[in-house]
PDB file of C-alpha atoms in Angstrom:
ATOM      1  CA  MET A   1     -19.951 -14.469  10.297  1.00 71.00           C
ATOM      2  CA  ASP A   2     -23.409 -13.988   8.838  1.00 80.00           C
ATOM      3  CA  LYS A   3     -23.144 -12.387   5.398  1.00 89.00           C
ATOM      4  CA  GLY A   4     -26.020  -9.873   5.793  1.00 91.00           C
ATOM      5  CA  ARG A   5     -27.520  -7.846   3.147  1.00 98.00           C
ATOM      6  CA  VAL A   6     -25.839  -5.115   1.045  1.00 98.00           C
ATOM      7  CA  LEU A   7     -27.323  -1.713   0.650  1.00 98.00           C
ATOM      8  CA  LEU A   8     -26.718  -0.231  -2.730  1.00 98.00           C
ATOM      9  CA  ALA A   9     -27.099   3.676  -2.636  1.00 98.00           C
ATOM     10  CA  LEU A  10     -25.864   5.386  -5.766  1.00 97.00           C
ATOM     11  CA  THR A  11     -26.426   8.906  -7.002  1.00 94.00           C
ATOM     12  CA  GLY A  12     -25.287   9.758 -10.577  1.00 87.00           C
ATOM     13  CA  PHE A  13     -24.745   6.030 -11.618  1.00 89.00           C
ATOM     14  CA  HIS A  14     -27.472   3.770 -12.914  1.00 90.00           C
ATOM     15  CA  PRO A  15     -27.584   1.065 -10.262  1.00 94.00           C
ATOM     16  CA  GLN A  16     -28.914  -1.990 -12.477  1.00 96.00           C
ATOM     17  CA  ARG A  17     -25.421  -3.377 -13.483  1.00 97.00           C
ATOM     18  CA  TRP A  18     -23.974  -2.837  -9.997  1.00 98.00           C
ATOM     19  CA  HIS A  19     -26.994  -4.687  -8.548  1.00 98.00           C
ATOM     20  CA  GLU A  20     -26.768  -7.566 -11.098  1.00 98.00           C
ATOM     21  CA  LEU A  21     -23.048  -8.175 -10.352  1.00 98.00           C
ATOM     22  CA  LEU A  22     -23.254  -7.703  -6.511  1.00 98.00           C
ATOM     23  CA  SER A  23     -26.346 -10.087  -6.544  1.00 98.00           C
ATOM     24  CA  THR A  24     -24.410 -12.825  -7.966  1.00 97.00           C
ATOM     25  CA  GLU A  25     -23.056 -13.490  -4.417  1.00 97.00           C
ATOM     26  CA  ARG A  26     -24.913 -11.203  -1.963  1.00 98.00           C
ATOM     27  CA  GLU A  27     -28.534 -10.118  -1.236  1.00 98.00           C
ATOM     28  CA  VAL A  28     -28.727  -6.626  -2.567  1.00 98.00           C
ATOM     29  CA  VAL A  29     -31.292  -3.941  -1.658  1.00 98.00           C
ATOM     30  CA  LEU A  30     -31.699  -0.344  -2.798  1.00 97.00           C
ATOM     31  CA  GLU A  31     -33.383   0.829   0.369  1.00 97.00           C
ATOM     32  CA  PRO A  32     -33.307  -0.603   3.976  1.00 97.00           C
ATOM     33  CA  ASP A  33     -36.447  -1.878   5.580  1.00 97.00           C
ATOM     34  CA  GLY A  34     -36.658   1.245   7.774  1.00 96.00           C
ATOM     35  CA  PRO A  35     -34.005   3.463   9.303  1.00 93.00           C
ATOM     36  CA  ALA A  36     -32.789   0.819  11.642  1.00 97.00           C
ATOM     37  CA  ASP A  37     -32.809  -2.276   9.310  1.00 98.00           C
ATOM     38  CA  PRO A  38     -30.725  -4.865  11.213  1.00 97.00           C
ATOM     39  CA  SER A  39     -30.171  -6.919   8.086  1.00 97.00           C
ATOM     40  CA  ILE A  40     -27.762  -4.412   6.492  1.00 98.00           C
ATOM     41  CA  ALA A  41     -24.114  -5.483   6.929  1.00 98.00           C
ATOM     42  CA  TYR A  42     -22.524  -3.559   4.122  1.00 98.00           C
ATOM     43  CA  ALA A  43     -23.196  -0.339   2.166  1.00 98.00           C
ATOM     44  CA  VAL A  44     -21.842   0.348  -1.402  1.00 98.00           C
ATOM     45  CA  VAL A  45     -22.349   4.076  -1.954  1.00 98.00           C
ATOM     46  CA  TRP A  46     -21.637   7.091  -4.174  1.00 96.00           C
ATOM     47  CA  LYS A  47     -23.179  10.396  -2.892  1.00 95.00           C
ATOM     48  CA  HIS A  48     -25.806   8.487  -0.928  1.00 97.00           C
ATOM     49  CA  ARG A  49     -28.663  10.267   0.832  1.00 96.00           C
ATOM     50  CA  PRO A  50     -27.682  12.044   3.908  1.00 97.00           C
ATOM     51  CA  ASN A  51     -28.333  10.206   7.193  1.00 97.00           C
ATOM     52  CA  LEU A  52     -29.333   7.088   5.187  1.00 98.00           C
ATOM     53  CA  LEU A  53     -26.613   5.008   7.085  1.00 98.00           C
ATOM     54  CA  THR A  54     -26.981   6.621  10.536  1.00 97.00           C
ATOM     55  CA  SER A  55     -29.104   4.119  12.407  1.00 97.00           C
ATOM     56  CA  LEU A  56     -28.285   0.805  10.823  1.00 98.00           C
ATOM     57  CA  PRO A  57     -27.189  -1.225  13.959  1.00 98.00           C
ATOM     58  CA  ASN A  58     -25.209  -3.983  12.209  1.00 97.00           C
ATOM     59  CA  LEU A  59     -23.533  -1.964   9.408  1.00 98.00           C
ATOM     60  CA  ARG A  60     -19.835  -3.343   9.237  1.00 98.00           C
ATOM     61  CA  VAL A  61     -18.199  -1.434   6.247  1.00 98.00           C
ATOM     62  CA  ILE A  62     -18.963   1.400   3.890  1.00 98.00           C
ATOM     63  CA  PHE A  63     -17.517   0.913   0.381  1.00 98.00           C
ATOM     64  CA  SER A  64     -17.127   3.968  -2.004  1.00 97.00           C
ATOM     65  CA  ILE A  65     -17.233   2.945  -5.601  1.00 94.00           C
ATOM     66  CA  GLY A  66     -14.597   5.487  -6.519  1.00 85.00           C
ATOM     67  CA  ALA A  67     -11.160   6.517  -5.320  1.00 80.00           C
ATOM     68  CA  GLY A  68     -12.573   9.856  -3.852  1.00 88.00           C
ATOM     69  CA  VAL A  69     -14.464   9.714  -0.587  1.00 95.00           C
ATOM     70  CA  ASP A  70     -15.414  13.358   0.100  1.00 96.00           C
ATOM     71  CA  HIS A  71     -18.858  12.325  -0.776  1.00 95.00           C
ATOM     72  CA  VAL A  72     -18.921   9.908   2.202  1.00 97.00           C
ATOM     73  CA  PHE A  73     -17.752  12.439   4.527  1.00 97.00           C
ATOM     74  CA  ALA A  74     -20.521  14.961   3.323  1.00 96.00           C
ATOM     75  CA  ASP A  75     -23.043  12.806   5.215  1.00 97.00           C
ATOM     76  CA  PRO A  76     -23.671  14.452   8.630  1.00 97.00           C
ATOM     77  CA  GLY A  77     -24.844  11.265  10.146  1.00 97.00           C
ATOM     78  CA  LEU A  78     -21.953   9.157   8.956  1.00 98.00           C
ATOM     79  CA  PRO A  79     -21.746   6.137  11.379  1.00 97.00           C
ATOM     80  CA  ASP A  80     -18.257   5.002  12.913  1.00 97.00           C
ATOM     81  CA  VAL A  81     -17.615   2.107  10.732  1.00 97.00           C
ATOM     82  CA  PRO A  82     -14.620   1.458   8.338  1.00 98.00           C
ATOM     83  CA  ILE A  83     -14.788   3.027   5.053  1.00 98.00           C
ATOM     84  CA  VAL A  84     -13.022   1.568   1.999  1.00 97.00           C
ATOM     85  CA  LYS A  85     -11.985   3.339  -1.014  1.00 95.00           C
ATOM     86  CA  ILE A  86     -11.641   1.552  -4.437  1.00 90.00           C
ATOM     87  CA  VAL A  87      -8.211   1.179  -5.752  1.00 91.00           C
ATOM     88  CA  ALA A  88      -8.277  -0.745  -8.964  1.00 93.00           C
ATOM     89  CA  ASP A  89      -5.951  -1.285 -11.925  1.00 94.00           C
ATOM     90  CA  ASN A  90      -8.845  -0.254 -14.229  1.00 92.00           C
ATOM     91  CA  LEU A  91      -9.260   3.186 -12.483  1.00 94.00           C
ATOM     92  CA  THR A  92      -5.541   3.821 -12.337  1.00 95.00           C
ATOM     93  CA  GLN A  93      -5.082   2.979 -15.959  1.00 96.00           C
ATOM     94  CA  HIS A  94      -7.925   5.253 -17.056  1.00 97.00           C
ATOM     95  CA  MET A  95      -6.582   8.155 -15.020  1.00 97.00           C
ATOM     96  CA  THR A  96      -3.014   7.561 -16.270  1.00 98.00           C
ATOM     97  CA  GLU A  97      -4.177   7.721 -19.775  1.00 98.00           C
ATOM     98  CA  TYR A  98      -5.977  10.919 -19.178  1.00 98.00           C
ATOM     99  CA  VAL A  99      -3.197  12.739 -17.525  1.00 98.00           C
ATOM    100  CA  VAL A 100      -0.562  11.580 -20.111  1.00 98.00           C
ATOM    101  CA  TRP A 101      -2.983  12.517 -22.909  1.00 98.00           C
ATOM    102  CA  ARG A 102      -3.523  16.086 -21.586  1.00 98.00           C
ATOM    103  CA  VAL A 103       0.196  16.555 -20.872  1.00 98.00           C
ATOM    104  CA  LEU A 104       1.182  15.499 -24.174  1.00 98.00           C
ATOM    105  CA  ASP A 105      -1.577  17.493 -25.848  1.00 98.00           C
ATOM    106  CA  HIS A 106      -0.252  20.753 -24.225  1.00 98.00           C
ATOM    107  CA  HIS A 107       3.308  19.794 -24.648  1.00 98.00           C
ATOM    108  CA  ARG A 108       2.909  19.320 -28.433  1.00 98.00           C
ATOM    109  CA  GLN A 109       1.097  22.617 -29.002  1.00 97.00           C
ATOM    110  CA  ALA A 110      -2.127  20.982 -29.961  1.00 98.00           C
ATOM    111  CA  MET A 111      -4.329  23.985 -28.932  1.00 97.00           C
ATOM    112  CA  LEU A 112      -2.205  26.105 -31.222  1.00 97.00           C
ATOM    113  CA  TYR A 113      -2.534  23.645 -34.091  1.00 98.00           C
ATOM    114  CA  ARG A 114      -6.306  23.293 -33.769  1.00 97.00           C
ATOM    115  CA  SER A 115      -6.648  26.921 -33.992  1.00 97.00           C
ATOM    116  CA  GLN A 116      -4.335  27.108 -36.995  1.00 98.00           C
ATOM    117  CA  GLN A 117      -6.472  24.376 -38.683  1.00 98.00           C
ATOM    118  CA  ALA A 118      -9.597  26.284 -38.227  1.00 97.00           C
ATOM    119  CA  LYS A 119      -7.883  29.293 -39.887  1.00 97.00           C
ATOM    120  CA  LYS A 120      -6.077  27.270 -42.564  1.00 98.00           C
ATOM    121  CA  ILE A 121      -2.691  28.445 -41.313  1.00 98.00           C
ATOM    122  CA  TRP A 122       0.329  26.306 -42.189  1.00 98.00           C
ATOM    123  CA  HIS A 123       2.928  27.225 -39.569  1.00 98.00           C
ATOM    124  CA  GLU A 124       5.376  24.837 -37.612  1.00 97.00           C
ATOM    125  CA  ALA A 125       5.770  26.008 -34.018  1.00 95.00           C
ATOM    126  CA  PRO A 126       8.997  25.241 -32.214  1.00 94.00           C
ATOM    127  CA  GLN A 127       8.945  22.077 -30.200  1.00 94.00           C
ATOM    128  CA  ARG A 128      10.957  21.626 -27.075  1.00 96.00           C
ATOM    129  CA  PRO A 129      12.182  18.109 -25.809  1.00 97.00           C
ATOM    130  CA  ALA A 130      10.232  16.559 -23.022  1.00 98.00           C
ATOM    131  CA  GLY A 131      13.131  16.893 -20.808  1.00 97.00           C
ATOM    132  CA  ASP A 132      12.855  20.639 -20.831  1.00 97.00           C
ATOM    133  CA  ILE A 133       9.367  20.423 -19.500  1.00 98.00           C
ATOM    134  CA  SER A 134       8.674  20.010 -15.637  1.00 98.00           C
ATOM    135  CA  VAL A 135       5.246  18.315 -14.867  1.00 98.00           C
ATOM    136  CA  GLY A 136       4.300  18.716 -11.219  1.00 98.00           C
ATOM    137  CA  ILE A 137       1.731  16.465  -9.689  1.00 98.00           C
ATOM    138  CA  MET A 138      -0.169  17.534  -6.757  1.00 98.00           C
ATOM    139  CA  GLY A 139      -1.248  14.317  -4.881  1.00 97.00           C
ATOM    140  CA  MET A 140       1.062  11.427  -4.915  1.00 97.00           C
ATOM    141  CA  GLY A 141      -1.060   8.562  -4.053  1.00 94.00           C
ATOM    142  CA  THR A 142      -1.822   5.494  -6.318  1.00 94.00           C
ATOM    143  CA  LEU A 143      -2.999   7.596  -9.146  1.00 96.00           C
ATOM    144  CA  GLY A 144      -0.326  10.222  -8.881  1.00 97.00           C
ATOM    145  CA  ARG A 145       2.506   7.689  -8.655  1.00 97.00           C
ATOM    146  CA  ALA A 146       1.248   5.732 -11.836  1.00 97.00           C
ATOM    147  CA  ALA A 147       0.967   8.893 -13.899  1.00 98.00           C
ATOM    148  CA  ALA A 148       4.470  10.004 -12.753  1.00 98.00           C
ATOM    149  CA  SER A 149       6.010   6.683 -13.876  1.00 98.00           C
ATOM    150  CA  ILE A 150       4.637   6.886 -17.417  1.00 98.00           C
ATOM    151  CA  LEU A 151       5.544  10.520 -17.725  1.00 98.00           C
ATOM    152  CA  LYS A 152       9.094   9.913 -16.545  1.00 98.00           C
ATOM    153  CA  SER A 153       9.291   7.182 -19.182  1.00 98.00           C
ATOM    154  CA  LEU A 154       8.584   9.664 -21.852  1.00 98.00           C
ATOM    155  CA  GLY A 155      11.374  11.916 -20.714  1.00 98.00           C
ATOM    156  CA  PHE A 156       9.629  14.658 -18.697  1.00 98.00           C
ATOM    157  CA  CYS A 157      10.952  15.940 -15.425  1.00 98.00           C
ATOM    158  CA  VAL A 158       8.399  15.175 -12.766  1.00 98.00           C
ATOM    159  CA  ASN A 159       7.818  16.909  -9.443  1.00 98.00           C
ATOM    160  CA  GLY A 160       5.411  15.632  -6.827  1.00 98.00           C
ATOM    161  CA  TRP A 161       3.788  17.404  -3.884  1.00 98.00           C
ATOM    162  CA  SER A 162       1.824  15.874  -1.068  1.00 97.00           C
ATOM    163  CA  ARG A 163       0.650  16.766   2.398  1.00 93.00           C
ATOM    164  CA  ARG A 164       2.930  14.231   4.030  1.00 93.00           C
ATOM    165  CA  GLU A 165       6.669  13.604   3.177  1.00 93.00           C
ATOM    166  CA  GLN A 166       7.237  10.677   0.845  1.00 92.00           C
ATOM    167  CA  ALA A 167       9.908   9.368  -1.479  1.00 94.00           C
ATOM    168  CA  VAL A 168       9.104   8.417  -4.972  1.00 95.00           C
ATOM    169  CA  GLU A 169      11.933   6.996  -7.141  1.00 94.00           C
ATOM    170  CA  GLY A 170      13.006   9.378 -10.029  1.00 96.00           C
ATOM    171  CA  VAL A 171      10.614  12.260  -8.732  1.00 98.00           C
ATOM    172  CA  SER A 172      11.639  15.448  -7.002  1.00 98.00           C
ATOM    173  CA  THR A 173       9.137  15.380  -4.111  1.00 98.00           C
ATOM    174  CA  PHE A 174       7.954  18.315  -1.952  1.00 98.00           C
ATOM    175  CA  ALA A 175       5.674  18.260   1.095  1.00 98.00           C
ATOM    176  CA  GLY A 176       3.441  20.295   3.253  1.00 97.00           C
ATOM    177  CA  ASP A 177       3.091  24.034   3.325  1.00 97.00           C
ATOM    178  CA  ALA A 178       6.762  24.612   3.228  1.00 98.00           C
ATOM    179  CA  GLY A 179       7.163  22.631   0.068  1.00 98.00           C
ATOM    180  CA  LEU A 180       4.290  24.040  -1.787  1.00 98.00           C
ATOM    181  CA  ILE A 181       5.784  27.301  -3.138  1.00 98.00           C
ATOM    182  CA  PRO A 182       9.114  25.543  -4.089  1.00 98.00           C
ATOM    183  CA  PHE A 183       7.088  22.830  -5.893  1.00 98.00           C
ATOM    184  CA  LEU A 184       5.058  25.349  -7.905  1.00 98.00           C
ATOM    185  CA  ASN A 185       8.021  27.510  -8.805  1.00 98.00           C
ATOM    186  CA  ALA A 186       9.656  24.465 -10.468  1.00 98.00           C
ATOM    187  CA  THR A 187       6.484  23.363 -12.428  1.00 98.00           C
ATOM    188  CA  ASP A 188       5.510  24.113 -16.067  1.00 98.00           C
ATOM    189  CA  ILE A 189       2.453  21.756 -16.207  1.00 98.00           C
ATOM    190  CA  LEU A 190       0.582  21.448 -13.012  1.00 99.00           C
ATOM    191  CA  VAL A 191      -1.497  18.111 -12.650  1.00 99.00           C
ATOM    192  CA  VAL A 192      -4.001  18.137  -9.830  1.00 98.00           C
ATOM    193  CA  LEU A 193      -4.840  14.788  -8.336  1.00 98.00           C
ATOM    194  CA  LEU A 194      -5.493  15.632  -4.688  1.00 97.00           C
ATOM    195  CA  PRO A 195      -8.373  14.251  -2.614  1.00 96.00           C
ATOM    196  CA  LEU A 196     -10.909  16.892  -1.477  1.00 96.00           C
ATOM    197  CA  THR A 197     -10.595  17.590   2.168  1.00 95.00           C
ATOM    198  CA  PRO A 198     -11.158  20.706   4.298  1.00 94.00           C
ATOM    199  CA  ALA A 199      -7.444  21.431   3.939  1.00 94.00           C
ATOM    200  CA  THR A 200      -7.532  21.172   0.007  1.00 97.00           C
ATOM    201  CA  ARG A 201     -10.886  22.764  -0.736  1.00 97.00           C
ATOM    202  CA  GLY A 202     -10.210  25.719  -2.992  1.00 98.00           C
ATOM    203  CA  ILE A 203      -6.422  25.244  -2.954  1.00 98.00           C
ATOM    204  CA  VAL A 204      -6.068  25.815  -6.725  1.00 98.00           C
ATOM    205  CA  ASP A 205      -6.742  29.673  -6.681  1.00 98.00           C
ATOM    206  CA  TYR A 206      -5.199  32.685  -8.299  1.00 98.00           C
ATOM    207  CA  ASP A 207      -2.409  33.095  -5.730  1.00 98.00           C
ATOM    208  CA  LEU A 208      -1.444  29.380  -6.201  1.00 98.00           C
ATOM    209  CA  LEU A 209      -1.413  29.680  -9.949  1.00 98.00           C
ATOM    210  CA  LYS A 210       0.784  32.855  -9.903  1.00 98.00           C
ATOM    211  CA  GLN A 211       3.501  30.717  -8.461  1.00 98.00           C
ATOM    212  CA  LEU A 212       3.847  28.357 -11.444  1.00 98.00           C
ATOM    213  CA  ARG A 213       6.846  28.798 -13.860  1.00 97.00           C
ATOM    214  CA  ARG A 214       5.774  30.846 -16.867  1.00 94.00           C
ATOM    215  CA  ARG A 215       9.159  31.367 -18.530  1.00 92.00           C
ATOM    216  CA  ASN A 216       9.567  27.931 -19.982  1.00 94.00           C
ATOM    217  CA  GLY A 217       9.557  25.811 -23.059  1.00 91.00           C
ATOM    218  CA  LEU A 218       5.835  25.773 -23.386  1.00 95.00           C
ATOM    219  CA  GLY A 219       5.577  29.556 -23.554  1.00 94.00           C
ATOM    220  CA  GLY A 220       3.535  29.651 -20.228  1.00 97.00           C
ATOM    221  CA  ALA A 221       2.171  27.710 -17.304  1.00 98.00           C
ATOM    222  CA  VAL A 222      -0.440  24.906 -17.874  1.00 98.00           C
ATOM    223  CA  LEU A 223      -3.234  23.485 -15.489  1.00 99.00           C
ATOM    224  CA  ILE A 224      -4.715  20.083 -15.720  1.00 99.00           C
ATOM    225  CA  ASN A 225      -7.212  19.124 -12.938  1.00 98.00           C
ATOM    226  CA  ALA A 226      -8.535  15.644 -12.796  1.00 98.00           C
ATOM    227  CA  GLY A 227      -8.996  15.461  -9.111  1.00 97.00           C
ATOM    228  CA  ARG A 228     -12.068  17.114  -7.681  1.00 97.00           C
ATOM    229  CA  GLY A 229     -13.975  20.294  -8.894  1.00 97.00           C
ATOM    230  CA  ARG A 230     -14.103  21.900  -5.524  1.00 97.00           C
ATOM    231  CA  LEU A 231     -10.218  21.881  -5.240  1.00 98.00           C
ATOM    232  CA  GLN A 232     -10.256  24.774  -7.610  1.00 98.00           C
ATOM    233  CA  LYS A 233     -11.757  28.174  -7.950  1.00 98.00           C
ATOM    234  CA  ASP A 234     -13.262  28.417 -11.571  1.00 98.00           C
ATOM    235  CA  ALA A 235     -13.205  32.203 -11.570  1.00 98.00           C
ATOM    236  CA  ASP A 236      -9.638  32.425 -10.589  1.00 98.00           C
ATOM    237  CA  ILE A 237      -8.684  30.012 -13.446  1.00 98.00           C
ATOM    238  CA  VAL A 238     -10.494  32.312 -15.908  1.00 98.00           C
ATOM    239  CA  ARG A 239      -8.740  35.320 -14.392  1.00 98.00           C
ATOM    240  CA  ALA A 240      -5.310  33.519 -14.710  1.00 98.00           C
ATOM    241  CA  LEU A 241      -6.164  32.591 -18.278  1.00 98.00           C
ATOM    242  CA  GLU A 242      -7.062  36.151 -19.208  1.00 98.00           C
ATOM    243  CA  ASP A 243      -3.954  37.951 -17.789  1.00 98.00           C
ATOM    244  CA  GLY A 244      -1.480  35.380 -18.960  1.00 97.00           C
ATOM    245  CA  THR A 245      -0.703  33.802 -15.536  1.00 98.00           C
ATOM    246  CA  LEU A 246      -1.927  30.513 -17.327  1.00 98.00           C
ATOM    247  CA  LYS A 247      -1.248  29.794 -20.942  1.00 98.00           C
ATOM    248  CA  GLU A 248      -3.861  26.870 -21.231  1.00 98.00           C
ATOM    249  CA  ALA A 249      -5.827  24.570 -19.000  1.00 98.00           C
ATOM    250  CA  SER A 250      -7.444  21.038 -19.281  1.00 98.00           C
ATOM    251  CA  LEU A 251     -10.291  20.703 -16.878  1.00 98.00           C
ATOM    252  CA  ASP A 252     -12.165  17.464 -16.103  1.00 98.00           C
ATOM    253  CA  VAL A 253     -13.868  18.600 -12.907  1.00 98.00           C
ATOM    254  CA  PHE A 254     -15.548  21.896 -11.767  1.00 98.00           C
ATOM    255  CA  GLU A 255     -16.916  23.635  -8.722  1.00 98.00           C
ATOM    256  CA  VAL A 256     -20.417  22.798  -9.965  1.00 98.00           C
ATOM    257  CA  GLU A 257     -21.255  19.759 -12.053  1.00 96.00           C
ATOM    258  CA  PRO A 258     -22.448  19.544 -14.654  1.00 96.00           C
ATOM    259  CA  LEU A 259     -20.656  22.678 -15.705  1.00 98.00           C
ATOM    260  CA  PRO A 260     -23.385  25.320 -15.975  1.00 98.00           C
ATOM    261  CA  LYS A 261     -24.143  26.399 -19.597  1.00 98.00           C
ATOM    262  CA  THR A 262     -23.294  30.002 -18.494  1.00 98.00           C
ATOM    263  CA  SER A 263     -19.763  29.194 -17.523  1.00 98.00           C
ATOM    264  CA  PRO A 264     -17.191  30.989 -19.646  1.00 98.00           C
ATOM    265  CA  LEU A 265     -14.909  27.979 -19.432  1.00 98.00           C
ATOM    266  CA  TRP A 266     -17.180  26.155 -22.174  1.00 98.00           C
ATOM    267  CA  ALA A 267     -16.181  28.603 -24.949  1.00 97.00           C
ATOM    268  CA  HIS A 268     -12.813  29.676 -23.689  1.00 98.00           C
ATOM    269  CA  PRO A 269     -10.176  29.161 -26.509  1.00 97.00           C
ATOM    270  CA  LYS A 270      -7.501  28.124 -24.042  1.00 98.00           C
ATOM    271  CA  VAL A 271      -9.482  25.562 -22.214  1.00 98.00           C
ATOM    272  CA  PHE A 272     -10.130  21.923 -22.919  1.00 98.00           C
ATOM    273  CA  VAL A 273     -13.254  20.597 -21.090  1.00 98.00           C
ATOM    274  CA  THR A 274     -14.256  17.033 -20.326  1.00 98.00           C
ATOM    275  CA  PRO A 275     -17.291  15.948 -18.368  1.00 97.00           C
ATOM    276  CA  HIS A 276     -15.655  14.345 -15.181  1.00 96.00           C
ATOM    277  CA  ALA A 277     -14.770  11.493 -17.594  1.00 96.00           C
ATOM    278  CA  ALA A 278     -11.013  10.954 -16.760  1.00 97.00           C
ATOM    279  CA  ALA A 279     -11.640   7.736 -14.925  1.00 95.00           C
ATOM    280  CA  THR A 280     -15.133   6.346 -14.798  1.00 90.00           C
ATOM    281  CA  SER A 281     -15.989   3.655 -12.179  1.00 92.00           C
ATOM    282  CA  ASP A 282     -16.816   0.546 -14.107  1.00 94.00           C
ATOM    283  CA  PRO A 283     -18.933  -2.024 -12.135  1.00 96.00           C
ATOM    284  CA  ASN A 284     -17.406  -4.934 -14.247  1.00 96.00           C
ATOM    285  CA  HIS A 285     -14.065  -4.198 -12.802  1.00 95.00           C
ATOM    286  CA  LEU A 286     -14.901  -2.847  -9.358  1.00 96.00           C
ATOM    287  CA  VAL A 287     -17.685  -5.175  -8.032  1.00 97.00           C
ATOM    288  CA  PRO A 288     -15.299  -8.109  -7.991  1.00 97.00           C
ATOM    289  CA  ILE A 289     -12.915  -6.155  -5.864  1.00 96.00           C
ATOM    290  CA  ILE A 290     -15.761  -5.309  -3.433  1.00 97.00           C
ATOM    291  CA  LEU A 291     -16.940  -8.768  -3.182  1.00 97.00           C
ATOM    292  CA  ARG A 292     -13.461 -10.049  -2.505  1.00 97.00           C
ATOM    293  CA  GLN A 293     -13.108  -7.593   0.262  1.00 97.00           C
ATOM    294  CA  MET A 294     -16.347  -8.706   1.922  1.00 97.00           C
ATOM    295  CA  ASP A 295     -15.365 -12.351   1.771  1.00 97.00           C
ATOM    296  CA  ALA A 296     -11.916 -11.664   3.156  1.00 96.00           C
ATOM    297  CA  PHE A 297     -13.407  -9.492   5.958  1.00 96.00           C
ATOM    298  CA  GLU A 298     -15.751 -12.278   6.924  1.00 96.00           C
ATOM    299  CA  ARG A 299     -12.746 -14.617   7.158  1.00 95.00           C
ATOM    300  CA  GLY A 300     -11.157 -12.385   9.693  1.00 95.00           C
ATOM    301  CA  GLU A 301      -8.668 -10.820   7.136  1.00 97.00           C
ATOM    302  CA  PRO A 302      -7.910  -7.029   7.414  1.00 97.00           C
ATOM    303  CA  LEU A 303      -9.678  -4.656   5.045  1.00 97.00           C
ATOM    304  CA  ARG A 304      -7.517  -3.054   2.287  1.00 95.00           C
ATOM    305  CA  ASP A 305      -7.400   0.508   1.091  1.00 95.00           C
ATOM    306  CA  LEU A 306      -9.047   1.754   4.313  1.00 96.00           C
ATOM    307  CA  VAL A 307      -9.872   5.627   4.575  1.00 96.00           C
ATOM    308  CA  ASP A 308      -7.858   7.648   7.126  1.00 95.00           C
ATOM    309  CA  ARG A 309     -10.860   9.452   8.895  1.00 94.00           C
ATOM    310  CA  GLU A 310      -8.486  12.024  10.333  1.00 92.00           C
ATOM    311  CA  ALA A 311      -6.910  12.855   7.090  1.00 92.00           C
ATOM    312  CA  GLY A 312     -10.065  12.609   5.090  1.00 93.00           C
ATOM    313  CA  TYR A 313      -8.817  10.227   2.436  1.00 93.00           C
TER     314      TYR A 313
END
């Protein structure tokens, strides 16, 4: 099979290092030679220009440089070729670190202590054991399972919710619409790691947050979103924080990014903000995975980590 050229189309990432690494084994271009360039065999993308891939006659595979693929489906002219999402130990490790960091920060009353430090208050708050706290993870894919494993090892009770029924050792699992409310009712710290699809857009709203368990060892419910910003409704989160539905929140993603300077979330005393930094795509780790996939595909081997177009992830 002829190798063909690789089209690198990234928005929000500087393409230089990606280009350098891909070019060690492949011919890489940043633009096709016209809308029907027959030399393009692969596209490596992140938020590429709409209709960029539509008429490429010999395009074989689209590679997303992140675990999320909603940006790919945002292209109205998306061609009918396989889409591969990146599953990498590096990305999984970063996300697991973020989730565990934020869960422990809330569990160990860090927001309270930071506030006390600013006021020079010396007061020890009651501390409940991890086993008294239930962490609920929405999205039990590779990232959710990895985070669940570490949280379990620290002694937390872990629940998991997903669209489809699945079993995860040591985790109380819930699925579908029927399982959502029971899952939330049993959760003190909600961790959102869902993919963004038409079914999940705006799912983290006020009505959902009201279902979280508030009478718990933390003194209230906590939200952590490290999935996608458009899974949540920012205004509903602010409302929930103001009326006590939520005690605290850690947010890495937002409806609009970068988060507008006018957003009340920036200065809210109960919110910890990070700039979509939970798990950054590192070309040094991800490009070798992409190149191995291309080589294997040309040997006739099946692609790994294929996106289910019907499910949207």
